[in-house]
Each structure stands twice: as C-alpha cells, then as structure tokens.
JSON list of C-alpha atoms in Angstrom, two decimals:
[
{"chain": "A", "resi": 1, "resn": "THR", "atom": "CA", "xyz": [-104.37, 2.56, -44.18]},
{"chain": "A", "resi": 2, "resn": "LYS", "atom": "CA", "xyz": [-100.99, 2.64, -46.93]},
{"chain": "A", "resi": 3, "resn": "TRP", "atom": "CA", "xyz": [-98.30, 5.13, -48.10]},
{"chain": "A", "resi": 4, "resn": "LEU", "atom": "CA", "xyz": [-99.41, 7.43, -51.40]},
{"chain": "A", "resi": 5, "resn": "PRO", "atom": "CA", "xyz": [-97.11, 6.65, -53.54]},
{"chain": "A", "resi": 6, "resn": "SER", "atom": "CA", "xyz": [-93.56, 8.40, -53.49]},
{"chain": "A", "resi": 7, "resn": "SER", "atom": "CA", "xyz": [-94.08, 10.78, -50.72]},
{"chain": "A", "resi": 8, "resn": "ALA", "atom": "CA", "xyz": [-94.22, 11.00, -46.17]},
{"chain": "A", "resi": 9, "resn": "SER", "atom": "CA", "xyz": [-98.09, 10.87, -46.83]},
{"chain": "A", "resi": 10, "resn": "PHE", "atom": "CA", "xyz": [-100.47, 7.84, -45.55]},
{"chain": "A", "resi": 11, "resn": "ALA", "atom": "CA", "xyz": [-104.74, 7.28, -45.84]},
{"chain": "A", "resi": 12, "resn": "CYS", "atom": "CA", "xyz": [-106.44, 5.70, -43.46]},
{"chain": "A", "resi": 13, "resn": "ALA", "atom": "CA", "xyz": [-110.32, 4.33, -44.62]},
{"chain": "A", "resi": 14, "resn": "GLY", "atom": "CA", "xyz": [-112.51, 2.44, -43.92]},
{"chain": "A", "resi": 15, "resn": "VAL", "atom": "CA", "xyz": [-116.38, 3.09, -41.30]},
{"chain": "A", "resi": 16, "resn": "SER", "atom": "CA", "xyz": [-117.45, 5.84, -39.43]},
{"chain": "A", "resi": 17, "resn": "THR", "atom": "CA", "xyz": [-119.73, 5.74, -36.00]},
{"chain": "A", "resi": 18, "resn": "GLY", "atom": "CA", "xyz": [-122.15, 6.46, -38.13]},
{"chain": "A", "resi": 19, "resn": "GLY", "atom": "CA", "xyz": [-122.30, 3.61, -40.92]},
{"chain": "A", "resi": 20, "resn": "LYS", "atom": "CA", "xyz": [-120.47, 6.02, -43.98]},
{"chain": "A", "resi": 21, "resn": "GLY", "atom": "CA", "xyz": [-117.66, 5.22, -45.33]},
{"chain": "A", "resi": 22, "resn": "SER", "atom": "CA", "xyz": [-114.64, 7.19, -43.52]},
{"chain": "A", "resi": 23, "resn": "LEU", "atom": "CA", "xyz": [-110.87, 8.20, -45.22]},
{"chain": "A", "resi": 24, "resn": "SER", "atom": "CA", "xyz": [-108.16, 10.44, -43.67]},
{"chain": "A", "resi": 25, "resn": "LEU", "atom": "CA", "xyz": [-104.51, 11.54, -45.19]},
{"chain": "A", "resi": 26, "resn": "TYR", "atom": "CA", "xyz": [-101.52, 12.55, -43.37]},
{"chain": "A", "resi": 27, "resn": "GLN", "atom": "CA", "xyz": [-98.14, 13.97, -43.80]},
{"chain": "A", "resi": 28, "resn": "LEU", "atom": "CA", "xyz": [-95.37, 12.88, -42.17]},
{"chain": "A", "resi": 29, "resn": "ASN", "atom": "CA", "xyz": [-93.05, 16.67, -40.69]},
{"chain": "A", "resi": 30, "resn": "GLY", "atom": "CA", "xyz": [-90.18, 17.30, -38.68]},
{"chain": "A", "resi": 31, "resn": "GLY", "atom": "CA", "xyz": [-91.18, 14.19, -37.16]},
{"chain": "A", "resi": 32, "resn": "GLU", "atom": "CA", "xyz": [-94.57, 14.91, -36.53]},
{"chain": "A", "resi": 33, "resn": "ILE", "atom": "CA", "xyz": [-98.36, 13.51, -37.98]},
{"chain": "A", "resi": 34, "resn": "LYS", "atom": "CA", "xyz": [-100.04, 16.84, -39.34]},
{"chain": "A", "resi": 35, "resn": "PRO", "atom": "CA", "xyz": [-103.93, 15.54, -41.30]},
{"chain": "A", "resi": 36, "resn": "ILE", "atom": "CA", "xyz": [-104.22, 17.07, -44.86]},
{"chain": "A", "resi": 37, "resn": "LEU", "atom": "CA", "xyz": [-108.19, 15.86, -45.47]},
{"chain": "A", "resi": 38, "resn": "ASP", "atom": "CA", "xyz": [-110.20, 14.25, -42.51]},
{"chain": "A", "resi": 39, "resn": "SER", "atom": "CA", "xyz": [-114.06, 13.33, -43.66]},
{"chain": "A", "resi": 40, "resn": "SER", "atom": "CA", "xyz": [-116.12, 10.99, -41.86]},
{"chain": "A", "resi": 41, "resn": "SER", "atom": "CA", "xyz": [-118.47, 10.99, -44.86]},
{"chain": "A", "resi": 42, "resn": "ILE", "atom": "CA", "xyz": [-116.95, 10.84, -47.95]},
{"chain": "A", "resi": 43, "resn": "ARG", "atom": "CA", "xyz": [-118.67, 7.81, -49.20]},
{"chain": "A", "resi": 44, "resn": "PRO", "atom": "CA", "xyz": [-121.97, 6.46, -48.50]},
{"chain": "A", "resi": 45, "resn": "GLU", "atom": "CA", "xyz": [-120.97, 3.10, -47.34]},
{"chain": "A", "resi": 46, "resn": "GLY", "atom": "CA", "xyz": [-117.46, 2.39, -45.36]},
{"chain": "A", "resi": 47, "resn": "ILE", "atom": "CA", "xyz": [-114.68, 1.65, -47.34]},
{"chain": "A", "resi": 48, "resn": "LYS", "atom": "CA", "xyz": [-113.54, -1.96, -46.98]},
{"chain": "A", "resi": 49, "resn": "CYS", "atom": "CA", "xyz": [-110.39, -1.51, -48.98]},
{"chain": "A", "resi": 50, "resn": "ILE", "atom": "CA", "xyz": [-108.24, 0.64, -50.88]},
{"chain": "A", "resi": 51, "resn": "THR", "atom": "CA", "xyz": [-105.07, 0.09, -53.21]},
{"chain": "A", "resi": 52, "resn": "PHE", "atom": "CA", "xyz": [-102.84, 2.99, -55.13]},
{"chain": "A", "resi": 53, "resn": "GLY", "atom": "CA", "xyz": [-101.72, -0.04, -57.43]},
{"chain": "A", "resi": 54, "resn": "ALA", "atom": "CA", "xyz": [-103.67, 1.72, -61.24]},
{"chain": "A", "resi": 55, "resn": "SER", "atom": "CA", "xyz": [-101.73, 4.39, -60.49]},
{"chain": "A", "resi": 56, "resn": "SER", "atom": "CA", "xyz": [-99.15, 6.33, -60.98]},
{"chain": "A", "resi": 57, "resn": "SER", "atom": "CA", "xyz": [-96.98, 8.14, -57.95]},
{"chain": "A", "resi": 58, "resn": "GLN", "atom": "CA", "xyz": [-97.36, 11.76, -59.45]},
{"chain": "A", "resi": 59, "resn": "GLU", "atom": "CA", "xyz": [-101.47, 11.36, -60.25]},
{"chain": "A", "resi": 60, "resn": "ARG", "atom": "CA", "xyz": [-102.06, 9.82, -56.57]},
{"chain": "A", "resi": 61, "resn": "HIS", "atom": "CA", "xyz": [-104.89, 8.06, -57.24]},
{"chain": "A", "resi": 62, "resn": "MET", "atom": "CA", "xyz": [-106.90, 5.59, -54.31]},
{"chain": "A", "resi": 63, "resn": "ALA", "atom": "CA", "xyz": [-108.70, 3.31, -55.85]},
{"chain": "A", "resi": 64, "resn": "MET", "atom": "CA", "xyz": [-112.04, 1.93, -53.01]},
{"chain": "A", "resi": 65, "resn": "GLY", "atom": "CA", "xyz": [-114.58, -0.74, -52.47]},
{"chain": "A", "resi": 66, "resn": "ASP", "atom": "CA", "xyz": [-116.96, -0.09, -50.30]},
{"chain": "A", "resi": 67, "resn": "PHE", "atom": "CA", "xyz": [-119.94, -2.10, -47.92]},
{"chain": "A", "resi": 68, "resn": "GLY", "atom": "CA", "xyz": [-122.18, -1.17, -50.74]},
{"chain": "A", "resi": 69, "resn": "GLY", "atom": "CA", "xyz": [-120.88, -3.25, -53.03]},
{"chain": "A", "resi": 70, "resn": "SER", "atom": "CA", "xyz": [-119.61, 0.55, -55.61]},
{"chain": "A", "resi": 71, "resn": "LEU", "atom": "CA", "xyz": [-115.88, 0.43, -56.91]},
{"chain": "A", "resi": 72, "resn": "SER", "atom": "CA", "xyz": [-114.51, 4.55, -56.90]},
{"chain": "A", "resi": 73, "resn": "ILE", "atom": "CA", "xyz": [-111.59, 6.11, -57.49]},
{"chain": "A", "resi": 74, "resn": "PHE", "atom": "CA", "xyz": [-110.62, 9.33, -55.48]},
{"chain": "A", "resi": 75, "resn": "ASP", "atom": "CA", "xyz": [-108.03, 12.26, -56.30]},
{"chain": "A", "resi": 76, "resn": "CYS", "atom": "CA", "xyz": [-105.89, 12.79, -53.64]},
{"chain": "A", "resi": 77, "resn": "ALA", "atom": "CA", "xyz": [-105.25, 16.07, -55.21]},
{"chain": "A", "resi": 78, "resn": "THR", "atom": "CA", "xyz": [-108.26, 17.47, -55.64]},
{"chain": "A", "resi": 79, "resn": "SER", "atom": "CA", "xyz": [-110.28, 15.44, -52.86]},
{"chain": "A", "resi": 80, "resn": "SER", "atom": "CA", "xyz": [-112.42, 14.27, -55.48]},
{"chain": "A", "resi": 81, "resn": "THR", "atom": "CA", "xyz": [-113.86, 11.18, -56.51]},
{"chain": "A", "resi": 82, "resn": "ILE", "atom": "CA", "xyz": [-113.33, 10.68, -60.65]},
{"chain": "A", "resi": 83, "resn": "TYR", "atom": "CA", "xyz": [-114.65, 7.27, -60.94]},
{"chain": "A", "resi": 84, "resn": "SER", "atom": "CA", "xyz": [-116.93, 5.20, -59.77]},
{"chain": "A", "resi": 85, "resn": "VAL", "atom": "CA", "xyz": [-118.98, 2.01, -61.16]},
{"chain": "A", "resi": 86, "resn": "GLU", "atom": "CA", "xyz": [-121.50, -0.61, -58.66]},
{"chain": "A", "resi": 87, "resn": "ALA", "atom": "CA", "xyz": [-118.49, -3.73, -58.57]},
{"chain": "A", "resi": 88, "resn": "SER", "atom": "CA", "xyz": [-121.34, -6.63, -56.64]},
{"chain": "A", "resi": 89, "resn": "SER", "atom": "CA", "xyz": [-124.30, -7.49, -57.04]},
{"chain": "A", "resi": 90, "resn": "GLU", "atom": "CA", "xyz": [-125.41, -7.79, -53.66]},
{"chain": "A", "resi": 91, "resn": "GLY", "atom": "CA", "xyz": [-123.04, -5.74, -52.23]},
{"chain": "A", "resi": 92, "resn": "VAL", "atom": "CA", "xyz": [-119.88, -5.52, -50.78]},
{"chain": "A", "resi": 93, "resn": "VAL", "atom": "CA", "xyz": [-116.37, -5.42, -52.09]},
{"chain": "A", "resi": 94, "resn": "ASN", "atom": "CA", "xyz": [-113.73, -7.90, -49.97]},
{"chain": "A", "resi": 95, "resn": "ALA", "atom": "CA", "xyz": [-110.34, -6.80, -51.81]},
{"chain": "A", "resi": 96, "resn": "ILE", "atom": "CA", "xyz": [-108.13, -4.80, -54.32]},
{"chain": "A", "resi": 97, "resn": "ASP", "atom": "CA", "xyz": [-105.41, -4.19, -56.50]},
{"chain": "A", "resi": 98, "resn": "GLY", "atom": "CA", "xyz": [-104.20, -2.35, -59.11]},
{"chain": "A", "resi": 99, "resn": "ILE", "atom": "CA", "xyz": [-101.25, -2.66, -62.31]},
{"chain": "A", "resi": 100, "resn": "GLY", "atom": "CA", "xyz": [-100.33, -1.04, -64.49]},
{"chain": "A", "resi": 101, "resn": "GLY", "atom": "CA", "xyz": [-100.52, 2.76, -65.91]},
{"chain": "A", "resi": 102, "resn": "SER", "atom": "CA", "xyz": [-98.75, 5.16, -68.04]},
{"chain": "A", "resi": 103, "resn": "GLY", "atom": "CA", "xyz": [-96.10, 6.24, -64.53]},
{"chain": "A", "resi": 104, "resn": "LYS", "atom": "CA", "xyz": [-95.76, 2.60, -64.96]},
{"chain": "A", "resi": 105, "resn": "GLY", "atom": "CA", "xyz": [-94.08, 2.63, -68.49]},
{"chain": "A", "resi": 106, "resn": "HIS", "atom": "CA", "xyz": [-96.52, -0.21, -69.14]},
{"chain": "A", "resi": 107, "resn": "GLY", "atom": "CA", "xyz": [-99.65, -1.05, -69.66]},
{"chain": "A", "resi": 108, "resn": "ALA", "atom": "CA", "xyz": [-103.13, 0.30, -69.05]},
{"chain": "A", "resi": 109, "resn": "PRO", "atom": "CA", "xyz": [-104.58, 0.72, -65.74]},
{"chain": "A", "resi": 110, "resn": "GLU", "atom": "CA", "xyz": [-105.65, -1.94, -63.89]},
{"chain": "A", "resi": 111, "resn": "LEU", "atom": "CA", "xyz": [-107.80, -3.16, -60.82]},
{"chain": "A", "resi": 112, "resn": "VAL", "atom": "CA", "xyz": [-109.18, -5.87, -60.37]},
{"chain": "A", "resi": 113, "resn": "THR", "atom": "CA", "xyz": [-112.28, -6.28, -57.43]},
{"chain": "A", "resi": 114, "resn": "ALA", "atom": "CA", "xyz": [-113.62, -9.31, -55.19]},
{"chain": "A", "resi": 115, "resn": "SER", "atom": "CA", "xyz": [-116.69, -9.09, -54.57]},
{"chain": "A", "resi": 116, "resn": "LYS", "atom": "CA", "xyz": [-120.18, -11.41, -51.49]},
{"chain": "A", "resi": 117, "resn": "ASP", "atom": "CA", "xyz": [-121.06, -11.93, -54.77]},
{"chain": "A", "resi": 118, "resn": "GLY", "atom": "CA", "xyz": [-118.45, -14.78, -55.40]},
{"chain": "A", "resi": 119, "resn": "SER", "atom": "CA", "xyz": [-117.40, -12.01, -58.16]},
{"chain": "A", "resi": 120, "resn": "VAL", "atom": "CA", "xyz": [-113.96, -11.38, -59.29]},
{"chain": "A", "resi": 121, "resn": "ARG", "atom": "CA", "xyz": [-113.74, -8.19, -62.45]},
{"chain": "A", "resi": 122, "resn": "VAL", "atom": "CA", "xyz": [-111.05, -7.41, -63.84]},
{"chain": "A", "resi": 123, "resn": "TRP", "atom": "CA", "xyz": [-111.25, -2.75, -64.78]},
{"chain": "A", "resi": 124, "resn": "ASP", "atom": "CA", "xyz": [-110.10, 0.01, -66.92]},
{"chain": "A", "resi": 125, "resn": "PRO", "atom": "CA", "xyz": [-111.21, 2.79, -65.12]},
{"chain": "A", "resi": 126, "resn": "ARG", "atom": "CA", "xyz": [-110.78, 4.70, -68.85]},
{"chain": "A", "resi": 127, "resn": "VAL", "atom": "CA", "xyz": [-114.22, 2.09, -69.23]},
{"chain": "A", "resi": 128, "resn": "ASP", "atom": "CA", "xyz": [-117.65, 2.38, -66.84]},
{"chain": "A", "resi": 129, "resn": "GLN", "atom": "CA", "xyz": [-117.49, -1.81, -66.70]},
{"chain": "A", "resi": 130, "resn": "SER", "atom": "CA", "xyz": [-116.05, -4.34, -66.68]},
{"chain": "A", "resi": 131, "resn": "VAL", "atom": "CA", "xyz": [-113.52, -5.82, -69.29]},
{"chain": "A", "resi": 132, "resn": "VAL", "atom": "CA", "xyz": [-113.62, -9.32, -67.72]},
{"chain": "A", "resi": 133, "resn": "THR", "atom": "CA", "xyz": [-115.99, -11.20, -65.02]},
{"chain": "A", "resi": 134, "resn": "LEU", "atom": "CA", "xyz": [-116.14, -14.28, -63.29]},
{"chain": "A", "resi": 135, "resn": "GLU", "atom": "CA", "xyz": [-118.35, -15.43, -61.15]},
{"chain": "A", "resi": 136, "resn": "PRO", "atom": "CA", "xyz": [-119.49, -18.50, -59.61]},
{"chain": "A", "resi": 137, "resn": "GLU", "atom": "CA", "xyz": [-121.89, -21.28, -62.06]},
{"chain": "A", "resi": 138, "resn": "THR", "atom": "CA", "xyz": [-125.39, -20.80, -61.67]},
{"chain": "A", "resi": 139, "resn": "GLY", "atom": "CA", "xyz": [-127.14, -22.96, -59.23]},
{"chain": "A", "resi": 140, "resn": "THR", "atom": "CA", "xyz": [-123.96, -22.92, -57.20]},
{"chain": "A", "resi": 141, "resn": "ALA", "atom": "CA", "xyz": [-123.17, -20.94, -53.35]},
{"chain": "A", "resi": 142, "resn": "ALA", "atom": "CA", "xyz": [-121.51, -17.97, -53.96]},
{"chain": "A", "resi": 143, "resn": "ARG", "atom": "CA", "xyz": [-118.01, -18.39, -51.66]},
{"chain": "A", "resi": 144, "resn": "ASP", "atom": "CA", "xyz": [-117.10, -14.71, -49.90]}
]
C-alpha cells in the first residue's frame, strides 16, 4: 500500500486469489473511502512491490515488480501499463525504489530493483534495458 503523491488517494497491490496481479486505487472523500480502480488481473503474475519514487507528482506513474520477474510502470490516470521489461532471470522482483525525474528538479528518472536471482539493477525508463547490473559472482549461490 502506497499513497499517490500529492493526493488523497492510495494504491493497494498484491496477488488475487487466481494468482494474478491485483491493483486497487482508492480516494478519501469527505471521510469515506471511494474506489477509483479495482482490478484483480492487471498483471499476469502477482505484484510484489511498488513505488512512485521515479515519478513526478503530476504524472503519478507507479512502478511495480512482480512474482514473474517483470518491472512495469502503470499510469494511474489512464489505467494503462506504459513500460514493461524483464527485470529478473529467475523470477520475483523482491524490492523496488526510485528517484529523480522532471518533477523532482534534478536528474533522470531512475528505478532500482533487487531480485531473487541475486541481482540489483538500475533502470532508466527511457530505455529498454538496465543501465547498471550487479550480479553475484559466477559459481556462487545467489542470495534472495
């Protein structure tokens, strides 16, 4: 669960009973919680982690990592996926965070993912591959 930047809305993401990615957006309105979006199958795999860190407060693009190893960016205003790449070779993006972008006043929008395969990758959503990849040494066991 995360608050949408500069708003009275929040997002809840996870796994539906069918194992698909579930996303719900809610808005606080006069002391009541009003659903904005309720989708129990927004992603083919369950959603593990989300962040608004690399998005401006006006755009409200939510980056998410899932149990299938994908990194996606979802536009909360249009309810559409605007970016998607394979972030892990062995599934499960365990953690995600972001920083920068035009709304922050400095730097490119960047995301970082940590995955079950032991890798840490830095992403610039303007390109389709990671800009930095840190992986466990060949022959060593990956730490989840």
